[in-house]
Amino acid sequence: MAEGLQGSRVEPGERYDVFHTDCVARDVVDHVTSRWGVWVLISLRRNDLRFYELRESIRGISEKMLAQTLRALVEDGLVWREVEPATPPRVTYGLTGFGRDIGEPLTELFDRITLRLAPPGAG
């Protein structure tokens, strides 16, 4: 389980220049807030899931997009990936500590939005 960006922290008092196009932090924000990144982080908030379980929990995502999104989030150190040797291989994903830190406010935002919306069918 690699921690990705965790190893590239800035020194205390320094900040990433998030408005610069080459900023690493900006890339992470792009991956987290991508169409599917948010849903992957929210789906993993309670349990580690296998690839097919993630695909089933996120309606509308293709296998290709899920694989690309997971690859980016693993590279960023937000999600870990574990492969169990089997035929076919069992691949499980979960949130790293960094992923939990980032996913928590997203889950909170999601919960606030769903609480404020009228129930389905009302209106």
PDB file of N, CA and C in Angstrom, residues 50 84-91:
ATOM      1  N   ARG A  50     -14.265  -4.887  -3.307  1.00  0.00           N
ATOM      2  CA  ARG A  50     -13.636  -5.456  -4.484  1.00  0.00           C
ATOM      3  C   ARG A  50     -14.088  -4.654  -5.696  1.00  0.00           C
ATOM      4  N   GLU A  84      -5.057 -10.312  -4.500  1.00  0.00           N
ATOM      5  CA  GLU A  84      -4.896 -11.659  -3.976  1.00  0.00           C
ATOM      6  C   GLU A  84      -4.730 -12.594  -5.157  1.00  0.00           C
ATOM      7  N   PRO A  85      -3.663 -13.398  -5.142  1.00  0.00           N
ATOM      8  CA  PRO A  85      -3.467 -14.307  -6.267  1.00  0.00           C
ATOM      9  C   PRO A  85      -4.563 -15.372  -6.295  1.00  0.00           C
ATOM     10  N   ALA A  86      -5.303 -15.366  -7.343  1.00  0.00           N
ATOM     11  CA  ALA A  86      -6.384 -16.331  -7.569  1.00  0.00           C
ATOM     12  C   ALA A  86      -6.699 -16.278  -9.053  1.00  0.00           C
ATOM     13  N   THR A  87      -7.578 -17.150  -9.500  1.00  0.00           N
ATOM     14  CA  THR A  87      -7.993 -17.096 -10.897  1.00  0.00           C
ATOM     15  C   THR A  87      -9.489 -16.896 -10.922  1.00  0.00           C
ATOM     16  N   PRO A  88     -10.006 -15.753 -11.324  1.00  0.00           N
ATOM     17  CA  PRO A  88      -9.282 -14.517 -11.636  1.00  0.00           C
ATOM     18  C   PRO A  88      -8.767 -13.856 -10.351  1.00  0.00           C
ATOM     19  N   PRO A  89      -7.796 -12.942 -10.479  1.00  0.00           N
ATOM     20  CA  PRO A  89      -7.255 -12.276  -9.284  1.00  0.00           C
ATOM     21  C   PRO A  89      -8.347 -11.511  -8.529  1.00  0.00           C
ATOM     22  N   ARG A  90      -8.261 -11.539  -7.203  1.00  0.00           N
ATOM     23  CA  ARG A  90      -9.195 -10.761  -6.372  1.00  0.00           C
ATOM     24  C   ARG A  90      -8.513  -9.451  -6.029  1.00  0.00           C
ATOM     25  N   VAL A  91      -9.122  -8.365  -6.473  1.00  0.00           N
ATOM     26  CA  VAL A  91      -8.554  -7.046  -6.238  1.00  0.00           C
ATOM     27  C   VAL A  91      -9.492  -6.284  -5.306  1.00  0.00           C
TER      28      VAL A  91
END
